PDB file of C-alpha atoms and ligand atoms in Angstrom:
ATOM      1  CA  UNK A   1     -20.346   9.449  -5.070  1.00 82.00           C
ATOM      2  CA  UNK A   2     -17.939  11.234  -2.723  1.00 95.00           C
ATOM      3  CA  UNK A   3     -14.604  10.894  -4.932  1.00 98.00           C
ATOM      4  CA  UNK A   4     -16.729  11.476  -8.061  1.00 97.00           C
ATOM      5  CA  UNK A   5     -13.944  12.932 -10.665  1.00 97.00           C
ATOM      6  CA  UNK A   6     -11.199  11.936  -8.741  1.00 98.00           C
ATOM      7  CA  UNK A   7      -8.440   9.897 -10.443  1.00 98.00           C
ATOM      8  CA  UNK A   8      -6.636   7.308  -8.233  1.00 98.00           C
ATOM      9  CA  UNK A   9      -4.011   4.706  -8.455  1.00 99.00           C
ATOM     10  CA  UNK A  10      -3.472   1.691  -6.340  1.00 99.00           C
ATOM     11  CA  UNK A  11      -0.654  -0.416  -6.185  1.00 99.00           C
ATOM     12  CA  UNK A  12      -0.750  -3.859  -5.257  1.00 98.00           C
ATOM     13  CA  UNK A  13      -4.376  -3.833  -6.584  1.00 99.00           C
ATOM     14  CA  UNK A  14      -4.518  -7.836  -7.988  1.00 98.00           C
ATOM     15  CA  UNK A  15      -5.237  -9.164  -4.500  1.00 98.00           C
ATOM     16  CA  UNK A  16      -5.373  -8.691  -0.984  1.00 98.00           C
ATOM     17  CA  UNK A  17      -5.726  -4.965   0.442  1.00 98.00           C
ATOM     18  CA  UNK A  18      -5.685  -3.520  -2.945  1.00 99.00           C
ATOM     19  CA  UNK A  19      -7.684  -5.277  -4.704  1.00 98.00           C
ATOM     20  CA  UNK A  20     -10.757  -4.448  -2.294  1.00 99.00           C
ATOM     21  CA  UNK A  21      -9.732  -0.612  -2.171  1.00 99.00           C
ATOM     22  CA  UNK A  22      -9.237  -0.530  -5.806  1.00 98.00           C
ATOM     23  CA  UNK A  23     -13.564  -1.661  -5.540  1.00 98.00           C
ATOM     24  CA  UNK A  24     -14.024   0.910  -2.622  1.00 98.00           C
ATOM     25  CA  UNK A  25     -12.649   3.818  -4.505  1.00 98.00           C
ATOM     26  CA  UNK A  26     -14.468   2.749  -7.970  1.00 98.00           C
ATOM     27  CA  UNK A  27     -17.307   2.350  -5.531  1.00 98.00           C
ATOM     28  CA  UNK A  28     -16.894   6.190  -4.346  1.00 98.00           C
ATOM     29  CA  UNK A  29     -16.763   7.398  -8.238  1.00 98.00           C
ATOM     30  CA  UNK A  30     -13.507   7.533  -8.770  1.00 98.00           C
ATOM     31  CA  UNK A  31     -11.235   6.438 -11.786  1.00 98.00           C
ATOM     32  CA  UNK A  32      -8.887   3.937 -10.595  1.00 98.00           C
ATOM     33  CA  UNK A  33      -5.765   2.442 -12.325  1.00 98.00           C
ATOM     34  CA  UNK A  34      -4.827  -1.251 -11.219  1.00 99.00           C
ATOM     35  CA  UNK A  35      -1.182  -1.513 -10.638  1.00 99.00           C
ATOM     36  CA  UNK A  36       0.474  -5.041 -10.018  1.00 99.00           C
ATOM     37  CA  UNK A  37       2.405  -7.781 -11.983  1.00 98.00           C
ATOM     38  CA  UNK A  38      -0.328 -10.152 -12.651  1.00 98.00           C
ATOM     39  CA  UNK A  39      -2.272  -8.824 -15.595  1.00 98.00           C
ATOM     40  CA  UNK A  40      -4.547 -11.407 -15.766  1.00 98.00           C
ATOM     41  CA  UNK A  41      -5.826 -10.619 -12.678  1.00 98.00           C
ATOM     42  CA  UNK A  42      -5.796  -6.789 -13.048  1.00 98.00           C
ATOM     43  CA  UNK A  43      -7.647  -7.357 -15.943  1.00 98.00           C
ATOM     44  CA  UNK A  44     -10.570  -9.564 -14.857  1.00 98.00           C
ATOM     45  CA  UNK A  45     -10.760  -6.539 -11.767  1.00 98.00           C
ATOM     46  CA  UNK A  46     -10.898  -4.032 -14.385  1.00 98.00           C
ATOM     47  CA  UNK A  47     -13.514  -5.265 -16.579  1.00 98.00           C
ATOM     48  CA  UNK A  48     -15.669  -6.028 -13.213  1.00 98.00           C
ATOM     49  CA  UNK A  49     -14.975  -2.366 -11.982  1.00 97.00           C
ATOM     50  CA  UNK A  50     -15.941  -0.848 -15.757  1.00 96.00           C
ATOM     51  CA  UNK A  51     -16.138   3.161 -16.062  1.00 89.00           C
ATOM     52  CA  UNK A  52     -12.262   3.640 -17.233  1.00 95.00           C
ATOM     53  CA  UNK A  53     -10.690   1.271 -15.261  1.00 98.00           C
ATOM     54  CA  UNK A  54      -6.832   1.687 -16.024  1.00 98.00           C
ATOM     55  CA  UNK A  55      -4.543  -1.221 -15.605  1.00 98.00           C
ATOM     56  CA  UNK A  56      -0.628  -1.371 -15.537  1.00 98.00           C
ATOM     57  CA  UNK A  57       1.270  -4.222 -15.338  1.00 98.00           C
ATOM     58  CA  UNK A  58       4.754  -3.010 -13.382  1.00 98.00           C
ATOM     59  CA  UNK A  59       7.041  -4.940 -11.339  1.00 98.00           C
ATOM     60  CA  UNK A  60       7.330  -1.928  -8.669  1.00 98.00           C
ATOM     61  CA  UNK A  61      10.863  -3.113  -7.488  1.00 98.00           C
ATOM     62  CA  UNK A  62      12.522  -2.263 -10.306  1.00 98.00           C
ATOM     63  CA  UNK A  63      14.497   1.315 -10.148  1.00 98.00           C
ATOM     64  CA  UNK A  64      12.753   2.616 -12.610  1.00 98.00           C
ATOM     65  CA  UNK A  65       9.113   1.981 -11.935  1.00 98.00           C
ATOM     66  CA  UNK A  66       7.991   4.524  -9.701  1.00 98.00           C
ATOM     67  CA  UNK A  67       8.657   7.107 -12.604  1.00 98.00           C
ATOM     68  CA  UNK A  68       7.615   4.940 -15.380  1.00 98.00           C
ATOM     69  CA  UNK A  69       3.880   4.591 -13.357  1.00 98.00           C
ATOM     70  CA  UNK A  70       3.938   8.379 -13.053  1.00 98.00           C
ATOM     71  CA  UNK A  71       4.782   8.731 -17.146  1.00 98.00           C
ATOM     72  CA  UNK A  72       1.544   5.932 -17.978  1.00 98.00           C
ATOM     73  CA  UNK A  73      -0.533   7.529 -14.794  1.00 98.00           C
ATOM     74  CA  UNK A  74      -0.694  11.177 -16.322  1.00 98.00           C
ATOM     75  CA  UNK A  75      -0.642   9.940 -20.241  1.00 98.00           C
ATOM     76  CA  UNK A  76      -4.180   7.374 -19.216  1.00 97.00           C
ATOM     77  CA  UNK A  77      -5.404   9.904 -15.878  1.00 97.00           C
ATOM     78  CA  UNK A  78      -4.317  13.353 -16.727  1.00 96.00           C
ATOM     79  CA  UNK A  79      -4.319  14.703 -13.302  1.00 97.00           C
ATOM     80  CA  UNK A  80      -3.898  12.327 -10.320  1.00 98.00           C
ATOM     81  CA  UNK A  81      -5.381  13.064  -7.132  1.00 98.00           C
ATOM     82  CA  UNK A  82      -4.651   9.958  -4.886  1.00 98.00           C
ATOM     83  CA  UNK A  83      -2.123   7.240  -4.715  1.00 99.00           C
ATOM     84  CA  UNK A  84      -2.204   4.698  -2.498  1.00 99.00           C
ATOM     85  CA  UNK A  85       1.379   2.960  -1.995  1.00 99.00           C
ATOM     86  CA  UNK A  86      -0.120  -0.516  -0.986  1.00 99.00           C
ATOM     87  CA  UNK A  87       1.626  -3.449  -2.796  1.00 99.00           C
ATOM     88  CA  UNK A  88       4.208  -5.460  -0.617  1.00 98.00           C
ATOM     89  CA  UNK A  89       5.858  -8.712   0.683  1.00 98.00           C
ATOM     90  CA  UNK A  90       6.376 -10.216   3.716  1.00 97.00           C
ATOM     91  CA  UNK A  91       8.927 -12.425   4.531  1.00 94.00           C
ATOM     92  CA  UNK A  92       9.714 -13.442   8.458  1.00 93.00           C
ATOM     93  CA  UNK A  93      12.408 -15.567   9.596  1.00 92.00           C
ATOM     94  CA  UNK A  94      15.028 -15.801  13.119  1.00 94.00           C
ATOM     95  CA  UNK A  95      18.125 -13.818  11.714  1.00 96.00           C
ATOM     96  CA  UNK A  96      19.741 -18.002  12.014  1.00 96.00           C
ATOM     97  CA  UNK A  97      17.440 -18.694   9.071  1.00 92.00           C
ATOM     98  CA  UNK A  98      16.795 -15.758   7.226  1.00 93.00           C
ATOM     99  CA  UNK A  99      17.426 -15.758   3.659  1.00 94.00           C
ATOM    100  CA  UNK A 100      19.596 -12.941   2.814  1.00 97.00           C
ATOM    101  CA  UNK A 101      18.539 -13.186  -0.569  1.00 96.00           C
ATOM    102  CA  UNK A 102      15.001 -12.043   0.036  1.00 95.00           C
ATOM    103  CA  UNK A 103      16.416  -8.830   1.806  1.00 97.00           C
ATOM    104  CA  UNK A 104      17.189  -6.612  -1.011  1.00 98.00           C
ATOM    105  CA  UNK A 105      13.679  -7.250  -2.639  1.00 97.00           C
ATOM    106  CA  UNK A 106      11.568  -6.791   0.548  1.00 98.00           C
ATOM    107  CA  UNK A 107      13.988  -3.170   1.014  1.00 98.00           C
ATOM    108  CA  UNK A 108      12.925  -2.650  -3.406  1.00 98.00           C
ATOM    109  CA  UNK A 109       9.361  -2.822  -2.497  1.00 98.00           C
ATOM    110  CA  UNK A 110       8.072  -1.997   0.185  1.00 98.00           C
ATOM    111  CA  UNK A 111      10.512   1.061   0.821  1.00 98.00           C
ATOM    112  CA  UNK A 112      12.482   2.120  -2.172  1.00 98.00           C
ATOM    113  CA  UNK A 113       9.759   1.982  -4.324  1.00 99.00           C
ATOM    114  CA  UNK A 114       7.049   3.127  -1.720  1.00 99.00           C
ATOM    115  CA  UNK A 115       9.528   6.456  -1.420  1.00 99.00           C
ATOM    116  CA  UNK A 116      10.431   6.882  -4.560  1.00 98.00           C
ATOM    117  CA  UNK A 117       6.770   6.884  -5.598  1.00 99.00           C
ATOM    118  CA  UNK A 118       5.725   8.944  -2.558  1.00 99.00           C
ATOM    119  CA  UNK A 119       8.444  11.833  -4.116  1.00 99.00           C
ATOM    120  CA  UNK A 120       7.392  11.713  -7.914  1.00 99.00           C
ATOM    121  CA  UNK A 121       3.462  12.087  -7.249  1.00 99.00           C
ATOM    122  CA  UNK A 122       4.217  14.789  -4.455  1.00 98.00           C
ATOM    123  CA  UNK A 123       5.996  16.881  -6.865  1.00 98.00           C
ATOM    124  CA  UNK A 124       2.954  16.256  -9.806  1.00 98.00           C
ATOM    125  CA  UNK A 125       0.658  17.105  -6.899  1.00 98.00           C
ATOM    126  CA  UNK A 126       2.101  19.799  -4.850  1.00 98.00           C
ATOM    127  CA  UNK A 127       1.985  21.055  -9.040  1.00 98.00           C
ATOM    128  CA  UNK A 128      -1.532  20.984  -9.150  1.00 98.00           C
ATOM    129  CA  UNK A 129      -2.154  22.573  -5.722  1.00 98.00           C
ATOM    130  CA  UNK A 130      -3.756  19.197  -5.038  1.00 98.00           C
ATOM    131  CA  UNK A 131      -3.681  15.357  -4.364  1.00 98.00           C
ATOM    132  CA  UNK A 132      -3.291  12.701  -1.814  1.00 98.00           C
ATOM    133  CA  UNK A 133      -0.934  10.381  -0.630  1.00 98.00           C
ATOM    134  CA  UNK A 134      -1.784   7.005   1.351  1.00 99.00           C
ATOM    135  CA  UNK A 135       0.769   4.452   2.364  1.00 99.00           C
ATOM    136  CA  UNK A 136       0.262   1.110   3.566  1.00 98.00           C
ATOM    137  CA  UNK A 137       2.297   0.573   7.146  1.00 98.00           C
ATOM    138  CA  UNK A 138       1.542  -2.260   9.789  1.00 98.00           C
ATOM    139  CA  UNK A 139       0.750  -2.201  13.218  1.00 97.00           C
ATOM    140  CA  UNK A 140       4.367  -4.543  12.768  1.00 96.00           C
ATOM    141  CA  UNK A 141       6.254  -1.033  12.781  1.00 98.00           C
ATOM    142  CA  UNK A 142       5.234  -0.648  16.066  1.00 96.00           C
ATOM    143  CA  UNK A 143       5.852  -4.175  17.864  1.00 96.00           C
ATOM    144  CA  UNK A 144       9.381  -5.304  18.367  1.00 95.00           C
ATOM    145  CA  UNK A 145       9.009  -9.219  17.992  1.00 93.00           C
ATOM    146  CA  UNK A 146      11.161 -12.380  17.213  1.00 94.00           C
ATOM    147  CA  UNK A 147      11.545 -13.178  13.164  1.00 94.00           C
ATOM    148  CA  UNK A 148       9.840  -8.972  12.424  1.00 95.00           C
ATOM    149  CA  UNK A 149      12.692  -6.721  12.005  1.00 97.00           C
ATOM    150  CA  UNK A 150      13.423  -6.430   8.802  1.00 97.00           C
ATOM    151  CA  UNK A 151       9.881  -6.521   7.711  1.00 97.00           C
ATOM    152  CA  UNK A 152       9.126  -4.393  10.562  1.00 98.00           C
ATOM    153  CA  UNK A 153      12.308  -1.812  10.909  1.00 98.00           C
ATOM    154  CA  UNK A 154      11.331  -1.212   6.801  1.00 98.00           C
ATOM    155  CA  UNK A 155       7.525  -0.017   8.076  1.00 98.00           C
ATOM    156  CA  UNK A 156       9.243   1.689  11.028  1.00 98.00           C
ATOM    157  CA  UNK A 157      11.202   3.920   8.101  1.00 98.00           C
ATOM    158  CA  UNK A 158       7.854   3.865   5.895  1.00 99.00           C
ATOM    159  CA  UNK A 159       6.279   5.838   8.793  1.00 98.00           C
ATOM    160  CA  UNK A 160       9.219   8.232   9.418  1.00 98.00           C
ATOM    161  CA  UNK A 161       9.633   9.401   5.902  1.00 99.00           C
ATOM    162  CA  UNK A 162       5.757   9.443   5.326  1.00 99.00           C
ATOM    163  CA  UNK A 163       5.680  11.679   8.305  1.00 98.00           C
ATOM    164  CA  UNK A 164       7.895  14.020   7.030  1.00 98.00           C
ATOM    165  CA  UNK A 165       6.453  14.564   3.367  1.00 99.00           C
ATOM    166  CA  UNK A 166       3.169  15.188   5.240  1.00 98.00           C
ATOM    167  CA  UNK A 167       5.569  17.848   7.315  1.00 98.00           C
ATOM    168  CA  UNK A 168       7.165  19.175   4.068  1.00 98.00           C
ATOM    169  CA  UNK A 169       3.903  19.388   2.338  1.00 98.00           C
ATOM    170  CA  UNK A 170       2.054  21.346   4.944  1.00 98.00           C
ATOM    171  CA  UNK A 171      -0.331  24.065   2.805  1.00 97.00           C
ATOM    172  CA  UNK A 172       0.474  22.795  -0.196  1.00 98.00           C
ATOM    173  CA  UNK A 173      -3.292  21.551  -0.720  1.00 97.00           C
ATOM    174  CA  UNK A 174      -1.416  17.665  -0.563  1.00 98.00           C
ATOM    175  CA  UNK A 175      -1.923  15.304   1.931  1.00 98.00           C
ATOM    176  CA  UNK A 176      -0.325  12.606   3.193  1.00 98.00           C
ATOM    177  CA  UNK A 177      -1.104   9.800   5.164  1.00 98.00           C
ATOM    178  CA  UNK A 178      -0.102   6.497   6.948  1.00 98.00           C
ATOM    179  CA  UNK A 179      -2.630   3.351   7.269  1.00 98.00           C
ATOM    180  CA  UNK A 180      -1.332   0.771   9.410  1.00 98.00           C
ATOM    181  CA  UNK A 181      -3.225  -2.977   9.517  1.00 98.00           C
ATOM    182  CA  UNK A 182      -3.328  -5.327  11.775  1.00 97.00           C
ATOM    183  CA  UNK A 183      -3.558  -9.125  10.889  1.00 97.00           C
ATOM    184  CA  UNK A 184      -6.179  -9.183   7.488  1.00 98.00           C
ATOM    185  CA  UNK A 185      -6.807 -12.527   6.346  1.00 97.00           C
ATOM    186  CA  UNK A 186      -4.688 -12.130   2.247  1.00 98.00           C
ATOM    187  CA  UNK A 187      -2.304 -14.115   0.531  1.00 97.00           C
ATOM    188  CA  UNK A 188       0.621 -12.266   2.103  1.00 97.00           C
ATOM    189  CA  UNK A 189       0.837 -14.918   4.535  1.00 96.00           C
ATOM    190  CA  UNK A 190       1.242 -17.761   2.164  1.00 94.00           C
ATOM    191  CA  UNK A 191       4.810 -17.364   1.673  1.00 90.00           C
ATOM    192  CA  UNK A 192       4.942 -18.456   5.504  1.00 90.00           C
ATOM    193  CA  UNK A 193       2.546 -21.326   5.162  1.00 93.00           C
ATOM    194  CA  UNK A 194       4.904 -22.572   1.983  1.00 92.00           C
ATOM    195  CA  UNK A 195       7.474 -22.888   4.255  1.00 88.00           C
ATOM    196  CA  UNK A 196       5.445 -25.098   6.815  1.00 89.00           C
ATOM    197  CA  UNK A 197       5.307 -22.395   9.148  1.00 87.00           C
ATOM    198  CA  UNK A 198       1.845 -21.297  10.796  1.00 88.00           C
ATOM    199  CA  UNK A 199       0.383 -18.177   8.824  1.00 91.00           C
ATOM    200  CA  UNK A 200      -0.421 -15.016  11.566  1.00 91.00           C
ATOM    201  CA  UNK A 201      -3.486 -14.478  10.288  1.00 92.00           C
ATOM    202  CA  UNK A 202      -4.417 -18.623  11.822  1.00 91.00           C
ATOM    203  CA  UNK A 203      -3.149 -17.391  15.222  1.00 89.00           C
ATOM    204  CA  UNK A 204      -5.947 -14.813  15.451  1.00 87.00           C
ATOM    205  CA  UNK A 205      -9.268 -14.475  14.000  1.00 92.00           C
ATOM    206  CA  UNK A 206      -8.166 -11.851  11.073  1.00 95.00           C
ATOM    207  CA  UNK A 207      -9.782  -8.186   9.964  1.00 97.00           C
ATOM    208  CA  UNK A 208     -10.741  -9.294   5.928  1.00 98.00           C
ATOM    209  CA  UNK A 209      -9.332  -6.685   3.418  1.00 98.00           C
ATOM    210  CA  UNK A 210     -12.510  -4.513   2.866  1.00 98.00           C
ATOM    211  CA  UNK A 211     -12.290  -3.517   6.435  1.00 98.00           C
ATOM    212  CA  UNK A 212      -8.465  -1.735   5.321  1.00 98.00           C
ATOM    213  CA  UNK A 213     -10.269  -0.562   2.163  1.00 99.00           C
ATOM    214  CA  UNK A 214     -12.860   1.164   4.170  1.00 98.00           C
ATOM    215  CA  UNK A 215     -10.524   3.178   6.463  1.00 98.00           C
ATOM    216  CA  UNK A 216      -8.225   4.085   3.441  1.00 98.00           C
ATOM    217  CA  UNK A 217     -11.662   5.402   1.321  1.00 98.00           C
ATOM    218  CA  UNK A 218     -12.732   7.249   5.227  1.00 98.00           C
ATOM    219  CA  UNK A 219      -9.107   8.727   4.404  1.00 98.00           C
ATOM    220  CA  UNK A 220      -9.674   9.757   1.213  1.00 98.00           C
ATOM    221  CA  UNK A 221     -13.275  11.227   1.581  1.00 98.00           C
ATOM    222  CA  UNK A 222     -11.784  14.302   4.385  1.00 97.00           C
ATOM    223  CA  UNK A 223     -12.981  17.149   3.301  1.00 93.00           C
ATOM    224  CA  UNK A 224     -11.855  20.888   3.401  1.00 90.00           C
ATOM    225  CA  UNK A 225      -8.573  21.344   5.706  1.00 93.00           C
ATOM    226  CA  UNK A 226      -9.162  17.674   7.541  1.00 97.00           C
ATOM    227  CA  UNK A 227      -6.278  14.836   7.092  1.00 98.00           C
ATOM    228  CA  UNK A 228      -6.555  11.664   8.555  1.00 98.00           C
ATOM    229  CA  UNK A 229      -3.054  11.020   8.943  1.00 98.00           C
ATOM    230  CA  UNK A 230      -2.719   8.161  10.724  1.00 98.00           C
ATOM    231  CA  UNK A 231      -4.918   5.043  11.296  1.00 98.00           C
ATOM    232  CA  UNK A 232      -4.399   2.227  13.308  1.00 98.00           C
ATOM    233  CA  UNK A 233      -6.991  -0.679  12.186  1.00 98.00           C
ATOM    234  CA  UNK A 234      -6.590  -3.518  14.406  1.00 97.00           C
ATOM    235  CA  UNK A 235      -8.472  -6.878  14.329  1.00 96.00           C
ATOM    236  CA  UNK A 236     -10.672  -7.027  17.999  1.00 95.00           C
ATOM    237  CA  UNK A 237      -8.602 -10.314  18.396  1.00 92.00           C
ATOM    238  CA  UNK A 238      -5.484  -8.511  18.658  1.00 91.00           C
ATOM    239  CA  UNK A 239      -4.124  -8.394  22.196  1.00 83.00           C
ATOM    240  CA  UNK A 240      -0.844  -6.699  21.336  1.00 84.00           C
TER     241      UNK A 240
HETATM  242  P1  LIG B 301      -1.210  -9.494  -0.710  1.00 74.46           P
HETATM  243  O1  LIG B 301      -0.080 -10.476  -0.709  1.00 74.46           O
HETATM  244  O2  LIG B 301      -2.594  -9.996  -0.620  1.00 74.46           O
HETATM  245  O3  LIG B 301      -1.097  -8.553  -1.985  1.00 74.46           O
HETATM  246  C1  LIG B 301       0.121  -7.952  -2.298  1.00 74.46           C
HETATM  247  C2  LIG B 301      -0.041  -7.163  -3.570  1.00 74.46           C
HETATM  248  O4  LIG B 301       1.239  -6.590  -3.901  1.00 74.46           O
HETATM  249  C3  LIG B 301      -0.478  -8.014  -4.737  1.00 74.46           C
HETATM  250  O5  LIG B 301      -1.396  -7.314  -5.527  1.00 74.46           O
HETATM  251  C4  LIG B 301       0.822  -8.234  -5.490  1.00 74.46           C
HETATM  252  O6  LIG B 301       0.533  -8.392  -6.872  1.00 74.46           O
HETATM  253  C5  LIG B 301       1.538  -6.906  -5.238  1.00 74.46           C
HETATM  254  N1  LIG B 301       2.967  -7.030  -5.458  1.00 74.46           N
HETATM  255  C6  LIG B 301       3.819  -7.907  -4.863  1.00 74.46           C
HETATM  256  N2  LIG B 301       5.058  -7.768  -5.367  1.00 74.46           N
HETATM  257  C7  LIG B 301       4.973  -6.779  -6.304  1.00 74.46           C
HETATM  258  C8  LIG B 301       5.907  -6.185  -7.178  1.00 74.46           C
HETATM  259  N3  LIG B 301       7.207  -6.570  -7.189  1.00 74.46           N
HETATM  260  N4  LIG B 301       5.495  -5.213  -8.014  1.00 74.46           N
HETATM  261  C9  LIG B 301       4.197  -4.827  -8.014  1.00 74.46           C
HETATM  262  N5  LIG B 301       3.275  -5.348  -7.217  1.00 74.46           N
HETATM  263  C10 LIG B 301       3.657  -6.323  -6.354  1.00 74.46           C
HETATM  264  O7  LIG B 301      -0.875  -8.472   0.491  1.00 74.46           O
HETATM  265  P2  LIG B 301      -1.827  -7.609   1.444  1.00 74.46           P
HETATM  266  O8  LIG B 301      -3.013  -7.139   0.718  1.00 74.46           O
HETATM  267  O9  LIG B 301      -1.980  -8.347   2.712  1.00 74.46           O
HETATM  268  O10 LIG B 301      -0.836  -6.385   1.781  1.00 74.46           O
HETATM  269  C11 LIG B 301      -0.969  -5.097   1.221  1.00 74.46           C
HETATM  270  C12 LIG B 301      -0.164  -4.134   2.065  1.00 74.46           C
HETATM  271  O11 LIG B 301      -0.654  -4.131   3.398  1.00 74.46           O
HETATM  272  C13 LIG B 301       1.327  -4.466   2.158  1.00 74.46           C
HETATM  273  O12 LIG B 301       2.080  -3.283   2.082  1.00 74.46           O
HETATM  274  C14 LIG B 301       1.457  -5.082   3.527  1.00 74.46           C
HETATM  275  O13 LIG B 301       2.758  -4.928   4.075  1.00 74.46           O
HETATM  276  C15 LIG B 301       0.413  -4.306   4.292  1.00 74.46           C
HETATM  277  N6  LIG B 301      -0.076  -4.993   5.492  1.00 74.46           N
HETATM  278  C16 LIG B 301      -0.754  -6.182   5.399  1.00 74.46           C
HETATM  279  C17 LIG B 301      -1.196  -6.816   6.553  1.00 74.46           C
HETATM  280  C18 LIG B 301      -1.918  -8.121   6.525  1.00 74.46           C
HETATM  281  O14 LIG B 301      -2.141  -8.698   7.642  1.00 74.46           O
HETATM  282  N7  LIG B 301      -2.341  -8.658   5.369  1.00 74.46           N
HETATM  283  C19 LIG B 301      -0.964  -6.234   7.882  1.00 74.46           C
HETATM  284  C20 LIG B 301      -0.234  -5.000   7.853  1.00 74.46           C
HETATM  285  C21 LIG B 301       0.183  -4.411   6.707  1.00 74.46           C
HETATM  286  P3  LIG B 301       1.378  -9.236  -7.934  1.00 74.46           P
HETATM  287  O15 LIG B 301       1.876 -10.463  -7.237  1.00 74.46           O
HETATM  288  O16 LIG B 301       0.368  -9.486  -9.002  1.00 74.46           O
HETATM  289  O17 LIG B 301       2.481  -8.322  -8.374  1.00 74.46           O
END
């Protein structure tokens, strides 16, 4: 039980991604609270995980969130030693069709919230001479493709600022990391497929979300003075 002890909080944990690293990390031993807005499912997750099992029900793109996880994540975990910044939306459209209304919550979750978070659990951490950071990227911040940029430029900025809180928390006993998937077959794409458009993960055979959950637990089982910073997890499909 290599994260025997350890307390850790996933966001995003009621499907997808989270939901099977939320299983690794209970796997591993540690305590894990479920973070998401569908309680229902949170709960059925929690009561198969058992042994303490938080779980919060939080729309993350909402200001105040970030802080409001970090108030019910020390009052229910005491000390947290990893967070893993995982929940977000995709939404992909030519700039001629793009709904400017989903902009501002696509910039609320997966980067305001994603930094915001990332700043309130460094501080509790860099407190406790101790923790770890892990947030969700794409291989997307790296490609520059048709329909991508804002999804894509917001994962671009993800990896900057990630970069430099690793950089800023050098010695601290805190570290920081970027995961970045390729296509993994989760509901993320459906939002596409409502709209009659073909899903990515039906142009190429996808990765399936335990094989994200086991890099991010490889990340979280370093040892000693070792960060795995940075992981690229591709599907073998992928010829980009
Ligand atoms: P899913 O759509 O399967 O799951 C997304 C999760 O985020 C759900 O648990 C959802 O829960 C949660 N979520 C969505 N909106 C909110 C919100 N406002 N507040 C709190 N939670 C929210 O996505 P994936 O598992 O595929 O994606 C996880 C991460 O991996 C994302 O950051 C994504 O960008 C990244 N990624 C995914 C890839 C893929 O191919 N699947 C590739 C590269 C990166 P609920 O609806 O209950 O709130």
């Amino acid at each position: 039980m290599s994260l025997s002890g350890k307390t850790a909080i996933v966001t995003g944990a009621s499907a997808g991604i989270g939901e099977a690293t939320a299983r690794r990390l209970a796997g591993a031993g540690a305590t894990v609270m479920l973070v998401a807005r569908r309680e229902d499912r949170l709960k059925a997750l929690a009561a198969e995980i058992g042994g303490g099992t938080q779980v919060l029900a939080l729309d993350l793109s909402e200001t105040e969130a970030p802080q409001a996880l970090l108030d019910a994540a020390t009052e229910q975990l005491g000390k947290v030693d990893i967070l893993i910044n995982n929940a977000g939306i995709l939404r992909t459209s030519h700039f001629a069709d793009f709904d400017l209304a989903e902009l501002e919550p696509m910039i609320a979750l997966n980067y305001s919230a994603v930094v915001r978070s990332s700043i309130l659990f460094a501080r509790h951490m860099k407190a406790n001479d101790s923790g770890q950071i892990i947030n969700l990227s794409s291989i997307g911040a790296g490609l520059t493709a048709a329909t991508s940029g804002v999804y894509g430029g917001l994962k671009a900025a993800l990896e900057r600022f990630t970069d430099v809180l690793r950089i800023e928390l050098a010695g601290s006993g805190v570290r920081v990391g970027i995961i970045a998937p390729g296509t993994t077959g989760t509901e993320i794409f459906d939002d596409m497929k409502s709209r009659g458009e073909p899903g990515w993960d039906e142009f190429t055979p996808p990765m399936q979300p335990d094989d994200i959950a086991r890099a991010i637990q490889f990340m979280c089982e370093q040892e000693g003075n070792a960060n795995a910073a940075r992981m690229h997890i591709y599907s073998t499909s992928e010829g980009f």
